mmCIF file of C-alpha atoms in Angstrom:
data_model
loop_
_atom_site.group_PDB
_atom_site.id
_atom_site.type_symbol
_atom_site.label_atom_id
_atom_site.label_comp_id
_atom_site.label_asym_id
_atom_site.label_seq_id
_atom_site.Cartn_x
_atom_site.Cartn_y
_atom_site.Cartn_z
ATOM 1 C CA UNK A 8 0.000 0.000 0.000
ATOM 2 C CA UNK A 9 2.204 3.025 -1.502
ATOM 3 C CA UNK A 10 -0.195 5.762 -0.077
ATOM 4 C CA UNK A 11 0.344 4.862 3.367
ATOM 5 C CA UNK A 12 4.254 4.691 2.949
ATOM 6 C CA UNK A 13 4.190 8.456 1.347
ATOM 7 C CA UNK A 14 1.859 9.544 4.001
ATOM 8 C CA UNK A 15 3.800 8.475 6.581
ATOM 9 C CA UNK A 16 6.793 9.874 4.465
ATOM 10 C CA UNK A 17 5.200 13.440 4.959
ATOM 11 C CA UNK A 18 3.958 13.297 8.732
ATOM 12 C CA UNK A 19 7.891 12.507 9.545
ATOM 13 C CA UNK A 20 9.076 15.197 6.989
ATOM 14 C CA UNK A 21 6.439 17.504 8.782
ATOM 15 C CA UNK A 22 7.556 15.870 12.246
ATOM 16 C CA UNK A 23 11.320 16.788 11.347
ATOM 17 C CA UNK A 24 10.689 20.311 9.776
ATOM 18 C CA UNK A 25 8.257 21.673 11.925
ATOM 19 C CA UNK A 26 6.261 23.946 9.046
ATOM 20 C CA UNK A 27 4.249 27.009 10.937
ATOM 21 C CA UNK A 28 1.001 26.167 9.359
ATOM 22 C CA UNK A 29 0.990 22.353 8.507
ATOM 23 C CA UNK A 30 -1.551 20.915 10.298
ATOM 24 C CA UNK A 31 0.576 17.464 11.130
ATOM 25 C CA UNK A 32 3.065 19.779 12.732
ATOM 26 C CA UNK A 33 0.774 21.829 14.878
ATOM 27 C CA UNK A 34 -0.477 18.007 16.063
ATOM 28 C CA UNK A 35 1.743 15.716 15.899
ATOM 29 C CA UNK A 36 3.369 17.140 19.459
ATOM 30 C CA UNK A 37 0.381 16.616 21.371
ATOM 31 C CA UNK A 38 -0.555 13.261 21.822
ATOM 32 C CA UNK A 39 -3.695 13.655 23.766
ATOM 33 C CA UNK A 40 -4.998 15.338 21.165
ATOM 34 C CA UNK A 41 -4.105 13.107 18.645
ATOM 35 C CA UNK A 42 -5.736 9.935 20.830
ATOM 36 C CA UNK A 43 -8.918 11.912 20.902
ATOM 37 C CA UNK A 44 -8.921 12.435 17.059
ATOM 38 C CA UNK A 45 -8.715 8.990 16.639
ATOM 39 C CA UNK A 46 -11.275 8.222 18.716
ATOM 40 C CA UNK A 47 -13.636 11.069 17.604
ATOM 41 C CA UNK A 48 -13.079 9.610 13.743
ATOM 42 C CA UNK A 49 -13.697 6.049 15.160
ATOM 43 C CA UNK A 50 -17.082 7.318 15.664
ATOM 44 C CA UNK A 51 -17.718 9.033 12.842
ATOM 45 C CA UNK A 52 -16.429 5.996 10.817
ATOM 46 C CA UNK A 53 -19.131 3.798 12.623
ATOM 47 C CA UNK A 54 -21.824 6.509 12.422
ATOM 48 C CA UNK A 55 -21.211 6.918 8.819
ATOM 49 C CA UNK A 56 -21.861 3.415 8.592
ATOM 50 C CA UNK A 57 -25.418 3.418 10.592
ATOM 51 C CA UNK A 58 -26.868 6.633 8.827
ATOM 52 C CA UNK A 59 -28.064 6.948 4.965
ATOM 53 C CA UNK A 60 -25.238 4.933 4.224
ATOM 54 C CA UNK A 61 -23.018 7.371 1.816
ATOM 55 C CA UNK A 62 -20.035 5.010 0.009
ATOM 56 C CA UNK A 63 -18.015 8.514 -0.170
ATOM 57 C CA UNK A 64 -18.788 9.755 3.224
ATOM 58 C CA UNK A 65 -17.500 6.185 4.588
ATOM 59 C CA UNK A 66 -14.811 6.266 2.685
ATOM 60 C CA UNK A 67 -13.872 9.910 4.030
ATOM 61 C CA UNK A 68 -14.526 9.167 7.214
ATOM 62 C CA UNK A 69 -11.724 5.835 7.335
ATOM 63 C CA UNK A 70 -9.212 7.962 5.984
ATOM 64 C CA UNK A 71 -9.449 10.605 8.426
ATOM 65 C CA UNK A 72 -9.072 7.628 11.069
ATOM 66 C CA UNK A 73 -6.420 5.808 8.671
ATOM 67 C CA UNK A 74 -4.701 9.341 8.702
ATOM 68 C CA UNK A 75 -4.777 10.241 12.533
ATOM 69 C CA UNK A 76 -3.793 6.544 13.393
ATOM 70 C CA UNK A 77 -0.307 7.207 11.453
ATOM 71 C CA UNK A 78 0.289 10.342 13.636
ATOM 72 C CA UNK A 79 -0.403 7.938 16.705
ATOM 73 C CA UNK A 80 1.940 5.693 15.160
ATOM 74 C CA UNK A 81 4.678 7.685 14.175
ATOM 75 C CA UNK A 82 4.134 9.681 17.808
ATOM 76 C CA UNK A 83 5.074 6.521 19.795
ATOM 77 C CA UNK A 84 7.666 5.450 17.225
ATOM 78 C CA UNK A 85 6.170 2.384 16.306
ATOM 79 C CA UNK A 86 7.258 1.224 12.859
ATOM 80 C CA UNK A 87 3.501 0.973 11.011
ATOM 81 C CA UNK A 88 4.814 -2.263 8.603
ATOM 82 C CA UNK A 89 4.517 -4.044 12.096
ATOM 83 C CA UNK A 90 0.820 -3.756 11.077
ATOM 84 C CA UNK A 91 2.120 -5.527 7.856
ATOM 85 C CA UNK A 92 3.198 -8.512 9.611
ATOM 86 C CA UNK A 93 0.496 -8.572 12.514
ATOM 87 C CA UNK A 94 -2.327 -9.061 9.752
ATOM 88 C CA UNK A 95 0.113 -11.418 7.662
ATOM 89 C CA UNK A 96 0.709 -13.736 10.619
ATOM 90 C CA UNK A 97 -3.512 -13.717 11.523
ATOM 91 C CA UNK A 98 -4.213 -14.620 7.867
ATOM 92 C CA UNK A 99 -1.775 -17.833 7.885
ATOM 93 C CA UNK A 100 -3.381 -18.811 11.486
ATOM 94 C CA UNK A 101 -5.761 -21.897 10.921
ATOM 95 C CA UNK A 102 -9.315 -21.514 12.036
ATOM 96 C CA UNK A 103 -10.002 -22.983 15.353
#
C-alpha cells in the first residue's frame, strides 16, 4: 500500500521540519490530542456506517481515522509495517 508509505513519508518530513502552518506539525506534538482524534473519527467511521449509508462519506470518514492513526503511530515510534506482519501472521493462522 504506496499511499500509506508516502503519508507516513510526509507526517515525519512535517515531524522533522516543523512547518508554521501544517496541520501534522501543529499536532503531531500533542498526543492527547491526537488519541482523541482517533477516537472522535472512530465514531464518525461507525456513524457513517449506521446513517443513509453514503459510500463517499465512509470512505472519508476511514481515511481521516487511517490518517490520525499514522500520527499515533509515528508519535510513539512504532514502525507501522509491524501492522504488515500482525495481519500477515492472523491470515496464515488456521481456524479454530
Amino acid at each position: 500500500m504506496n499511499f500509506i508509505k508516502k503519508t507516513l513519508h510526509k507526517i515525519k518530513i512535517r515531524k522533522l521540519k516543523k512547518k508554521k502552518y501544517s496541520y501534522i506539525s501543529l499536532i503531531i506534538k500533542d498526543k492527547e490530542y491526537i488519541k482523541k482524534k482517533v477516537i472522535e473519527e472512530a465514531f464518525e467511521f461507525c456513524n457513517e456506517s449506521k446513517k443513509n449509508f453514503c459510500k463517499k462519506k465512509f470512505v472519508s470518514e476511514f481515511s481521516d481515522l487511517l490518517f490520525h492513526s499514522l500520527l499515533l503511530f509515528e508519535i510513539h515510534n512504532v514502525p507501522f509495517n509491524l501492522v504488515k506482519d500482525e495481519m500477515n501472521r492472523r491470515i496464515k493462522k488456521k481456524p479454530v
